[in-house]
Amino acid sequence: MSGDWPLWEVFVRSKGGLSHRHVGSVHAPDAELALRHARDTYTRRLEGVSLWVVPSAEIVASDPDEAGEMFEPAESKIYRHPTFYDIPDEVKHI
Amino acid sequence: MASLPPIDVPKGATGAGVFDAPAEGERDPAREEYLLRLGDDALVLGQRLGEWCGHGPALEVDISLANLALDMVGQATLLLGAAGDGDKLAFHRDVLDFKNCLLVEQPNGDFAQTIARHLLYTTWQHMLLQRLTQSSDKFLSDFAHKAVKEVAYHRELAAEWTIRLGDGTEESTARMVEGLDWCWRFVPELFEVDEAQQAAIDRGIAPDPRKFEEEYRVAITAILTEAQLEAPADQRPILGGRRGHHSEHLGHLLAVMQFLPRTYPDATW
């Protein structure tokens, strides 16, 4: 039965102020039930305060075969990292 | 709702099991009886839903049904714990001592029948709990405040599935119709008020279900209409569960549920 249902990606916001994070996927016949399945599968232990579901087919993904040209050029550009500054001790959470 | 007289406990039947001993001392029989009725509803429905575990029509539905089952078992734990020794009441009573309504003990059937049962029961239960928050009994009022949210979700989920199955394929529609048809004759029992319940109503412990019977009919009809279904024809109502007279199905359910603690009374985990 679930094999006939489309797949939905599930995102959970664990608490107010944080971003939604991808946690997994569920099968469901439509958006409303996808939310309910996501609720029952991924928020049973108080994991979240908000849920998103997105049809998996709507996700546009980068091509793994193009990983070289997509990501490797960034490897040689360490000056893009803000590592050349001294952080004062009083500044937390960096 | 039906023109035929209901099938009820025969006149002269005691309707009493060994746990129905007369109250003594500080016991409050009206309150205990009411706690047992609600607690047994939750326990038996929880056990029924639990039977789906590993057999759901889809993995997601399996988890969903198990969640519903656990909510019900949690409610039963609170209610039976307030009525007495919860474990003893759950595992060491026989079928005549159970006070659940007949609807919740009905077999799961297929998924549609389970959904029909859940729609008809939790819509009633939700309306009851909304009013039970105003109970004169502190425990019941606290319990209702907690449980009403859980049950609101049950009611919504059952309604969603009823609409999808009813307004689905030819097969899902046929199954939903059959499921509703099976459960329909047990609905009038939910609104029955016998002497024991009247005593609880008079003291403000329990709401009077007859006061929301019309609201219930309207709500169920609205869901069925959205599901492109018609309400089943009225059938001869079957009563008696609240007084310990059950269908053959409950005994089988208890045999499975009670086997372990009865066979190994000292078992712990």
XYZ file of C-alpha atoms in Angstrom:
363
model
C 0.000 0.000 0.000
C 2.648 2.542 1.018
C 4.573 1.594 -2.126
C 1.871 3.401 -4.111
C 2.200 6.525 -2.013
C 4.577 9.355 -2.786
C 7.523 10.032 -0.521
C 7.716 13.190 1.623
C 10.805 14.655 3.263
C 10.279 15.617 6.895
C 11.773 18.646 8.641
C 11.447 19.282 12.372
C 12.005 22.506 14.314
C 13.176 21.306 17.691
C 12.402 24.560 19.487
C 11.446 28.123 18.744
C 14.296 30.115 17.152
C 16.080 27.126 15.632
C 15.804 26.134 11.989
C 13.866 23.168 10.730
C 16.212 20.226 10.210
C 15.805 17.299 7.905
C 15.069 14.168 9.944
C 13.902 11.577 7.412
C 10.990 10.753 5.171
C 7.546 9.165 5.191
C 5.159 7.742 2.637
C 1.695 9.280 2.543
C -1.133 9.650 0.032
C -1.357 13.434 0.439
C 0.097 16.412 2.281
C -2.320 16.335 5.202
C -1.618 12.707 6.023
C 2.091 13.228 5.378
C 2.061 15.729 8.249
C 0.251 13.260 10.475
C 2.603 10.432 9.582
C 5.552 12.728 10.217
C 4.086 13.677 13.589
C 3.574 10.043 14.563
C 6.953 8.892 13.271
C 9.324 11.709 14.208
C 7.869 13.724 17.097
C 6.750 11.014 19.501
C 9.354 11.944 22.094
C 8.934 15.700 22.172
C 11.430 16.229 19.379
C 9.735 19.247 17.930
C 7.425 22.227 17.971
C 6.907 22.550 14.230
C 6.921 20.249 11.209
C 7.411 20.697 7.495
C 6.794 18.060 4.872
C 7.949 18.500 1.298
C 7.260 16.159 -1.613
C 10.569 14.398 -2.220
C 10.036 14.746 -5.962
C 10.097 18.531 -5.551
C 13.611 18.536 -4.095
C 16.168 19.713 -6.626
C 19.457 17.982 -5.856
C 22.975 18.594 -7.095
C 24.438 15.913 -9.314
C 27.023 13.775 -7.470
C 28.908 13.409 -10.763
C 29.422 17.151 -10.761
C 30.724 17.223 -7.174
C 34.205 18.100 -8.479
C 33.302 21.289 -10.226
C 30.629 22.157 -7.659
C 32.611 21.852 -4.451
C 36.341 21.316 -4.942
C 37.126 24.903 -6.020
C 36.235 26.008 -2.494
C 38.915 23.745 -0.985
C 41.824 25.950 -2.027
C 40.314 29.168 -0.728
C 40.980 29.072 2.964
C 40.828 32.885 3.101
C 37.076 32.510 2.909
C 37.139 31.136 6.456
C 37.131 33.779 9.175
C 40.058 32.129 10.952
C 42.505 35.012 10.788
C 41.004 36.988 13.613
C 41.649 36.788 17.346
C 38.375 36.279 19.143
C 38.154 38.075 22.490
C 37.465 35.703 25.384
C 34.283 37.570 26.313
C 32.639 36.657 23.019
C 30.715 33.416 23.435
C 29.012 31.048 21.051
C 31.362 31.363 18.100
C -32.671 6.249 16.879
C -34.201 2.901 15.921
C -37.803 1.910 15.993
C -36.992 -1.617 17.144
C -36.473 -2.115 20.864
C -32.815 -2.536 21.802
C -31.279 -5.866 22.631
C -30.373 -5.495 26.273
C -29.482 -7.479 29.349
C -32.441 -9.788 30.072
C -34.671 -8.933 33.004
C -33.618 -10.745 36.118
C -29.981 -11.103 35.055
C -27.720 -9.931 37.813
C -25.138 -8.392 35.513
C -22.698 -8.730 38.360
C -19.284 -10.345 38.465
C -17.127 -11.071 41.479
C -15.621 -7.584 41.437
C -19.057 -6.051 41.886
C -18.960 -6.535 45.640
C -21.072 -4.000 47.544
C -19.260 -0.835 48.498
C -18.141 -0.422 52.051
C -16.706 2.282 54.271
C -15.231 5.211 52.382
C -15.686 3.780 48.934
C -17.660 5.795 46.440
C -19.455 3.291 44.210
C -20.884 5.770 41.688
C -17.486 7.320 41.096
C -15.712 3.942 40.923
C -18.243 2.611 38.479
C -17.776 5.621 36.247
C -13.977 5.347 36.395
C -14.239 1.662 35.488
C -16.470 2.344 32.517
C -14.151 4.966 31.042
C -11.028 3.034 32.039
C -12.249 -0.201 30.478
C -13.183 1.623 27.270
C -9.630 2.932 26.999
C -7.999 -0.365 27.969
C -9.982 -2.529 25.583
C -9.670 -0.091 22.687
C -5.940 0.233 23.374
C -5.530 -3.538 23.290
C -7.518 -3.765 20.067
C -5.416 -1.087 18.377
C -2.278 -2.775 19.666
C -3.255 -5.899 17.732
C -2.390 -3.959 14.580
C 1.250 -3.669 15.630
C 3.308 -5.280 12.879
C 0.230 -5.761 10.681
C -0.581 -2.212 9.581
C -1.312 -1.652 5.894
C 1.795 0.561 5.683
C 4.736 1.155 7.998
C 3.596 4.706 8.700
C 0.060 3.552 9.495
C 1.443 0.818 11.733
C 3.294 3.413 13.805
C 0.277 5.683 13.802
C -2.034 2.935 15.110
C 0.500 1.936 17.765
C 0.600 5.560 18.929
C -3.165 5.603 19.237
C -3.000 2.341 21.187
C -0.430 3.728 23.609
C -2.493 6.863 24.224
C -5.435 4.658 25.140
C -3.394 2.394 27.410
C -2.004 5.504 29.104
C -5.521 6.776 29.748
C -6.555 3.367 31.074
C -3.582 3.346 33.446
C -4.713 6.646 34.972
C -8.405 5.789 35.136
C -8.062 2.260 36.495
C -5.358 3.454 38.880
C -7.881 5.961 40.251
C -10.552 3.254 40.500
C -8.324 0.913 42.501
C -5.306 -1.302 41.839
C -4.909 -0.674 38.106
C -2.924 -3.808 37.255
C -5.268 -6.008 39.224
C -8.289 -4.483 37.549
C -6.761 -4.875 34.096
C -5.345 -8.368 34.397
C -7.326 -10.177 37.070
C -10.925 -9.465 36.214
C -13.075 -11.718 34.090
C -15.288 -10.708 31.251
C -18.432 -10.142 33.367
C -16.593 -7.541 35.419
C -15.605 -5.394 32.447
C -17.710 -2.262 31.984
C -16.553 -1.060 28.586
C -19.046 -0.280 25.859
C -19.551 -2.930 23.189
C -18.208 -0.713 20.401
C -14.584 -0.741 21.584
C -14.388 -4.537 21.887
C -15.486 -5.114 18.282
C -12.833 -6.879 16.208
C -10.455 -4.791 14.141
C -11.753 -6.291 10.888
C -9.925 -4.541 8.083
C -8.367 -1.087 8.339
C -11.652 0.570 7.348
C -13.567 -1.159 10.138
C -10.921 -0.098 12.645
C -11.234 3.486 11.386
C -15.037 3.342 11.555
C -14.855 2.146 15.158
C -12.315 4.818 16.036
C -14.326 7.597 14.401
C -17.527 6.604 16.172
C -15.875 6.132 19.557
C -13.388 9.006 19.702
C -15.867 11.570 18.372
C -18.060 10.623 21.322
C -15.099 10.454 23.702
C -13.855 13.871 22.634
C -17.253 15.479 23.252
C -17.421 13.724 26.605
C -13.940 14.829 27.680
C -14.616 18.441 26.716
C -17.446 18.397 29.264
C -15.635 16.228 31.764
C -13.091 19.030 32.251
C -15.888 20.653 34.283
C -16.375 17.578 36.479
C -16.920 18.141 40.180
C -14.324 15.408 40.711
C -10.795 16.845 40.789
C -9.136 13.741 39.360
C -11.577 13.415 36.468
C -11.343 17.098 35.652
C -7.508 16.949 35.608
C -7.608 13.754 33.591
C -9.963 15.286 31.044
C -7.771 18.362 30.587
C -4.857 16.098 29.706
C -6.691 13.505 27.614
C -8.855 15.881 25.599
C -5.880 16.957 23.455
C -4.837 13.391 22.725
C -8.343 12.415 21.797
C -8.861 15.491 19.627
C -5.995 14.157 17.505
C -7.558 10.678 17.385
C -10.850 12.128 16.264
C -9.206 14.222 13.544
C -7.111 11.331 12.265
C -10.091 8.968 12.151
C -12.091 11.620 10.295
C -9.273 12.171 7.775
C -9.080 8.461 7.022
C -12.855 8.077 6.843
C -12.965 10.810 4.211
C -10.098 9.307 2.199
C -11.424 5.759 2.297
C -15.046 6.775 1.746
C -14.187 9.089 -1.104
C -11.436 6.822 -2.430
C -11.497 3.835 -4.738
C -14.412 1.518 -5.329
C -12.863 -1.001 -2.947
C -12.019 1.467 -0.171
C -15.553 2.898 -0.331
C -17.105 -0.561 -0.067
C -14.907 -1.419 2.909
C -15.648 1.844 4.690
C -19.386 1.278 4.212
C -19.096 -2.229 5.636
C -17.004 -1.048 8.580
C -19.517 1.636 9.507
C -22.350 -0.788 9.044
C -20.739 -3.238 11.471
C -20.204 -0.617 14.172
C -23.417 1.370 13.828
C -25.616 -0.760 16.132
C -23.247 -0.107 19.058
C -23.539 3.697 18.933
C -26.791 4.058 20.952
C -25.087 2.424 23.947
C -22.746 5.427 24.131
C -25.724 7.646 24.941
C -27.473 5.294 27.318
C -27.894 6.534 30.869
C -28.659 3.837 33.395
C -29.119 4.162 37.119
C -25.417 3.961 37.910
C -24.549 6.679 35.426
C -27.456 8.868 36.526
C -26.015 8.829 40.041
C -22.694 10.137 38.703
C -24.468 12.755 36.578
C -26.567 13.964 39.528
C -23.421 14.651 41.525
C -21.700 16.486 38.699
C -19.029 13.795 38.382
C -20.088 12.812 34.853
C -21.610 14.791 31.995
C -24.952 13.631 30.620
C -24.169 12.157 27.181
C -27.741 12.687 25.986
C -27.024 16.397 25.973
C -24.523 16.029 23.156
C -26.226 13.275 21.200
C -27.520 15.735 18.618
C -24.127 17.406 18.307
C -22.624 13.941 17.768
C -25.083 13.037 15.020
C -24.406 16.317 13.250
C -20.625 15.864 13.497
C -20.676 12.272 12.234
C -23.062 13.171 9.420
C -20.758 16.011 8.369
C -17.767 13.649 8.131
C -19.779 11.036 6.246
C -21.070 13.664 3.834
C -17.536 14.838 3.147
C -16.600 11.181 2.639
C -19.401 10.876 0.056
C -21.095 8.296 2.286
C -24.554 7.993 3.714
C -25.156 7.135 7.342
C -26.001 3.434 7.652
C -29.656 2.551 8.132
C -30.554 2.440 11.807
C -30.243 -1.006 13.278
C -31.554 -2.583 16.423
C -29.250 -1.151 19.130
C -27.317 -3.585 21.280
C -26.743 -2.614 24.897
C -25.370 -4.274 27.988
C -21.590 -3.743 27.952
C -21.791 -1.200 30.780
C -23.386 -3.904 32.922
C -20.914 -6.637 32.024
C -22.787 -8.329 29.201
C -20.348 -8.518 26.334
C -20.028 -9.957 22.869
C -18.030 -13.153 22.422
C -15.087 -11.055 21.202
C -14.124 -9.590 24.553
C -13.292 -12.959 26.123
C -10.789 -13.704 23.358
C -9.211 -10.289 23.748
C -8.830 -10.764 27.504
C -7.373 -14.250 27.039
C -4.515 -12.751 25.050
C -4.108 -9.642 27.194
C -4.246 -11.383 30.554
C -2.362 -14.558 29.730
C 1.050 -13.523 30.972
C 0.253 -12.022 34.382
C -2.178 -14.832 35.111
C 0.212 -17.593 34.137
C 3.264 -15.978 35.749
C 1.827 -13.853 38.582
C 5.271 -12.928 39.852
C 6.684 -11.894 36.493
C 8.338 -8.467 36.451
C 10.065 -6.457 33.751
